[in-house]
GROMACS .gro file of C-alpha atoms in nm:
model
  194
    1UNK     CA    1 -12.372  -2.099 -10.882
    2UNK     CA    2 -12.020  -2.056 -11.005
    3UNK     CA    3 -11.769  -1.781 -10.946
    4UNK     CA    4 -11.839  -1.646 -11.296
    5UNK     CA    5 -12.209  -1.580 -11.238
    6UNK     CA    6 -12.168  -1.224 -11.099
    7UNK     CA    7 -11.949  -1.130 -11.394
    8UNK     CA    8 -12.210  -1.252 -11.642
    9UNK     CA    9 -12.492  -1.071 -11.463
   10UNK     CA   10 -12.283  -0.752 -11.450
   11UNK     CA   11 -12.225  -0.785 -11.823
   12UNK     CA   12 -12.595  -0.838 -11.883
   13UNK     CA   13 -12.682  -0.538 -11.667
   14UNK     CA   14 -12.428  -0.323 -11.851
   15UNK     CA   15 -12.562  -0.435 -12.189
   16UNK     CA   16 -12.921  -0.365 -12.084
   17UNK     CA   17 -12.822  -0.025 -11.947
   18UNK     CA   18 -12.643   0.064 -12.272
   19UNK     CA   19 -12.939  -0.057 -12.481
   20UNK     CA   20 -13.176   0.150 -12.268
   21UNK     CA   21 -12.949   0.454 -12.302
   22UNK     CA   22 -12.943   0.413 -12.681
   23UNK     CA   23 -13.323   0.371 -12.688
   24UNK     CA   24 -13.368   0.674 -12.462
   25UNK     CA   25 -13.140   0.888 -12.678
   26UNK     CA   26 -13.346   0.841 -12.994
   27UNK     CA   27 -13.674   0.974 -12.856
   28UNK     CA   28 -13.808   1.247 -12.626
   29UNK     CA   29 -13.775   1.023 -12.321
   30UNK     CA   30 -13.791   1.289 -12.049
   31UNK     CA   31 -14.085   1.460 -12.216
   32UNK     CA   32 -14.282   1.135 -12.213
   33UNK     CA   33 -14.182   1.058 -11.855
   34UNK     CA   34 -14.288   1.399 -11.723
   35UNK     CA   35 -14.616   1.381 -11.917
   36UNK     CA   36 -14.695   1.037 -11.774
   37UNK     CA   37 -14.604   1.154 -11.424
   38UNK     CA   38 -14.827   1.458 -11.475
   39UNK     CA   39 -15.124   1.244 -11.574
   40UNK     CA   40 -15.107   1.024 -11.263
   41UNK     CA   41 -15.195   1.286 -10.996
   42UNK     CA   42 -15.456   1.447 -11.219
   43UNK     CA   43 -15.638   1.115 -11.253
   44UNK     CA   44 -15.570   0.993 -10.896
   45UNK     CA   45 -15.657   1.282 -10.663
   46UNK     CA   46 -16.029   1.314 -10.748
   47UNK     CA   47 -16.080   0.947 -10.656
   48UNK     CA   48 -15.845   0.930 -10.357
   49UNK     CA   49 -15.966   0.908 -10.001
   50UNK     CA   50 -15.730   1.082  -9.763
   51UNK     CA   51 -15.727   0.991  -9.392
   52UNK     CA   52 -15.653   1.260  -9.134
   53UNK     CA   53 -15.672   1.075  -8.804
   54UNK     CA   54 -16.028   0.947  -8.782
   55UNK     CA   55 -16.158   1.185  -9.046
   56UNK     CA   56 -16.158   1.076  -9.410
   57UNK     CA   57 -16.163   1.325  -9.695
   58UNK     CA   58 -16.315   1.221 -10.023
   59UNK     CA   59 -16.255   1.454 -10.314
   60UNK     CA   60 -16.479   1.283 -10.566
   61UNK     CA   61 -16.649   1.559 -10.757
   62UNK     CA   62 -16.875   1.584 -11.057
   63UNK     CA   63 -16.562   1.660 -11.254
   64UNK     CA   64 -16.408   1.326 -11.152
   65UNK     CA   65 -16.481   1.174 -11.492
   66UNK     CA   66 -16.315   1.468 -11.666
   67UNK     CA   67 -16.011   1.430 -11.441
   68UNK     CA   68 -15.990   1.062 -11.521
   69UNK     CA   69 -16.012   1.130 -11.895
   70UNK     CA   70 -15.747   1.402 -11.880
   71UNK     CA   71 -15.515   1.183 -11.674
   72UNK     CA   72 -15.553   0.883 -11.905
   73UNK     CA   73 -15.500   1.102 -12.212
   74UNK     CA   74 -15.182   1.250 -12.062
   75UNK     CA   75 -15.049   0.902 -11.989
   76UNK     CA   76 -15.134   0.797 -12.345
   77UNK     CA   77 -14.964   1.105 -12.487
   78UNK     CA   78 -14.653   1.032 -12.281
   79UNK     CA   79 -14.638   0.680 -12.423
   80UNK     CA   80 -14.697   0.822 -12.771
   81UNK     CA   81 -14.394   1.048 -12.727
   82UNK     CA   82 -14.185   0.741 -12.649
   83UNK     CA   83 -14.303   0.509 -12.923
   84UNK     CA   84 -14.413   0.745 -13.204
   85UNK     CA   85 -14.149   1.017 -13.225
   86UNK     CA   86 -14.298   1.158 -13.545
   87UNK     CA   87 -14.601   1.282 -13.352
   88UNK     CA   88 -14.400   1.446 -13.073
   89UNK     CA   89 -14.507   1.802 -13.162
   90UNK     CA   90 -14.876   1.711 -13.170
   91UNK     CA   91 -14.843   1.514 -12.846
   92UNK     CA   92 -14.656   1.801 -12.680
   93UNK     CA   93 -14.915   2.062 -12.779
   94UNK     CA   94 -15.199   1.831 -12.673
   95UNK     CA   95 -15.027   1.771 -12.336
   96UNK     CA   96 -14.994   2.146 -12.279
   97UNK     CA   97 -15.362   2.204 -12.365
   98UNK     CA   98 -15.477   1.917 -12.140
   99UNK     CA   99 -15.259   2.049 -11.857
  100UNK     CA  100 -15.423   2.390 -11.889
  101UNK     CA  101 -15.771   2.235 -11.895
  102UNK     CA  102 -15.686   2.032 -11.584
  103UNK     CA  103 -15.650   2.354 -11.385
  104UNK     CA  104 -16.024   2.409 -11.414
  105UNK     CA  105 -16.150   2.051 -11.431
  106UNK     CA  106 -15.929   1.855 -11.194
  107UNK     CA  107 -15.873   2.016 -10.853
  108UNK     CA  108 -15.631   2.282 -10.975
  109UNK     CA  109 -15.450   2.038 -11.201
  110UNK     CA  110 -15.390   1.770 -10.941
  111UNK     CA  111 -15.289   2.031 -10.681
  112UNK     CA  112 -15.052   2.190 -10.936
  113UNK     CA  113 -14.827   1.882 -10.929
  114UNK     CA  114 -14.982   1.719 -11.236
  115UNK     CA  115 -15.024   2.053 -11.408
  116UNK     CA  116 -14.656   2.149 -11.376
  117UNK     CA  117 -14.529   1.803 -11.476
  118UNK     CA  118 -14.759   1.785 -11.780
  119UNK     CA  119 -14.664   2.139 -11.888
  120UNK     CA  120 -14.294   2.054 -11.857
  121UNK     CA  121 -14.340   1.729 -12.050
  122UNK     CA  122 -14.536   1.900 -12.328
  123UNK     CA  123 -14.278   2.178 -12.359
  124UNK     CA  124 -13.993   1.927 -12.374
  125UNK     CA  125 -14.175   1.729 -12.643
  126UNK     CA  126 -14.228   2.036 -12.859
  127UNK     CA  127 -13.865   2.144 -12.815
  128UNK     CA  128 -13.707   1.801 -12.874
  129UNK     CA  129 -13.532   1.750 -13.207
  130UNK     CA  130 -13.382   1.418 -13.319
  131UNK     CA  131 -13.003   1.415 -13.318
  132UNK     CA  132 -12.809   1.396 -13.641
  133UNK     CA  133 -12.562   1.118 -13.694
  134UNK     CA  134 -12.207   1.242 -13.720
  135UNK     CA  135 -12.040   1.182 -14.052
  136UNK     CA  136 -11.685   1.064 -14.068
  137UNK     CA  137 -11.440   1.291 -14.243
  138UNK     CA  138 -11.578   1.636 -14.183
  139UNK     CA  139 -11.431   1.927 -14.370
  140UNK     CA  140 -11.469   2.106 -14.696
  141UNK     CA  141 -11.323   1.847 -14.925
  142UNK     CA  142 -11.329   1.537 -14.707
  143UNK     CA  143 -11.390   1.204 -14.875
  144UNK     CA  144 -11.468   1.364 -15.212
  145UNK     CA  145 -11.806   1.490 -15.097
  146UNK     CA  146 -11.969   1.818 -15.188
  147UNK     CA  147 -12.189   2.033 -14.968
  148UNK     CA  148 -12.484   1.792 -14.959
  149UNK     CA  149 -12.304   1.463 -15.014
  150UNK     CA  150 -12.280   1.488 -15.391
  151UNK     CA  151 -11.951   1.410 -15.555
  152UNK     CA  152 -11.713   1.702 -15.542
  153UNK     CA  153 -11.605   1.870 -15.863
  154UNK     CA  154 -11.230   1.846 -15.901
  155UNK     CA  155 -11.059   2.171 -15.998
  156UNK     CA  156 -10.923   2.171 -16.348
  157UNK     CA  157 -10.550   2.194 -16.409
  158UNK     CA  158 -10.599   2.460 -16.677
  159UNK     CA  159 -10.543   2.825 -16.603
  160UNK     CA  160 -10.780   3.108 -16.693
  161UNK     CA  161 -10.674   3.132 -17.058
  162UNK     CA  162 -10.642   2.760 -17.122
  163UNK     CA  163 -10.292   2.746 -16.974
  164UNK     CA  164 -10.195   2.433 -16.797
  165UNK     CA  165 -10.030   2.460 -16.465
  166UNK     CA  166 -10.111   2.455 -16.095
  167UNK     CA  167 -10.461   2.444 -15.965
  168UNK     CA  168 -10.629   2.753 -15.833
  169UNK     CA  169 -10.859   2.772 -15.535
  170UNK     CA  170 -11.226   2.814 -15.621
  171UNK     CA  171 -11.363   3.164 -15.644
  172UNK     CA  172 -11.391   3.336 -15.308
  173UNK     CA  173 -11.239   3.064 -15.089
  174UNK     CA  174 -10.931   3.240 -14.967
  175UNK     CA  175 -10.728   2.916 -14.938
  176UNK     CA  176 -10.415   3.079 -15.072
  177UNK     CA  177 -10.423   3.364 -14.821
  178UNK     CA  178 -10.612   3.616 -15.033
  179UNK     CA  179 -10.922   3.804 -14.933
  180UNK     CA  180 -11.267   3.670 -15.008
  181UNK     CA  181 -11.410   3.778 -15.341
  182UNK     CA  182 -11.077   3.799 -15.526
  183UNK     CA  183 -11.076   3.592 -15.842
  184UNK     CA  184 -10.795   3.345 -15.905
  185UNK     CA  185 -10.718   3.523 -16.235
  186UNK     CA  186 -10.628   3.837 -16.041
  187UNK     CA  187 -10.333   3.668 -15.870
  188UNK     CA  188  -9.978   3.659 -15.988
  189UNK     CA  189  -9.752   3.449 -15.772
  190UNK     CA  190  -9.949   3.522 -15.458
  191UNK     CA  191  -9.952   3.898 -15.510
  192UNK     CA  192 -10.273   4.075 -15.584
  193UNK     CA  193 -10.287   4.226 -15.931
  194UNK     CA  194 -10.558   4.471 -16.027
   0.00000   0.00000   0.00000
């Protein structure tokens, strides 16, 4: 090992952390995580054997298969939220429905732990919206772009009656200090006429 090894590993860790943060920011990460965490207790508790001293409690019920199916489906939906963002609304609604069904089928939704986590994950998935990339040069006339990215129309240098001269602000903009809705033809040297 050399003295530079910790620096390289710190750089690798920082790069991996930044890559994970970028990956996490482009998908409903927390929704998927809560949904997966909600599916685990729903699937686990019906098959768990709890020990209280010398007494063992087995909660295996006839609904154990239903609990296992609901838990596995919730885990699958959580992974779907991570890797198929286009289906996030469907996965969120399905997670909410499965969480509600788990109240009846799976020991009160995994003792309410799985139910609450799956409900939170489903709600976050439905509410999540992908972020928009910020454009450089914001503003009304920045970079020659119109309202939806089309090329902006340059104002003509002709006046209202074909006169050449200074340019006027577009109708209703108020760039020259006038009220909205006042036409450029109704101005005379900055004073309102008519």
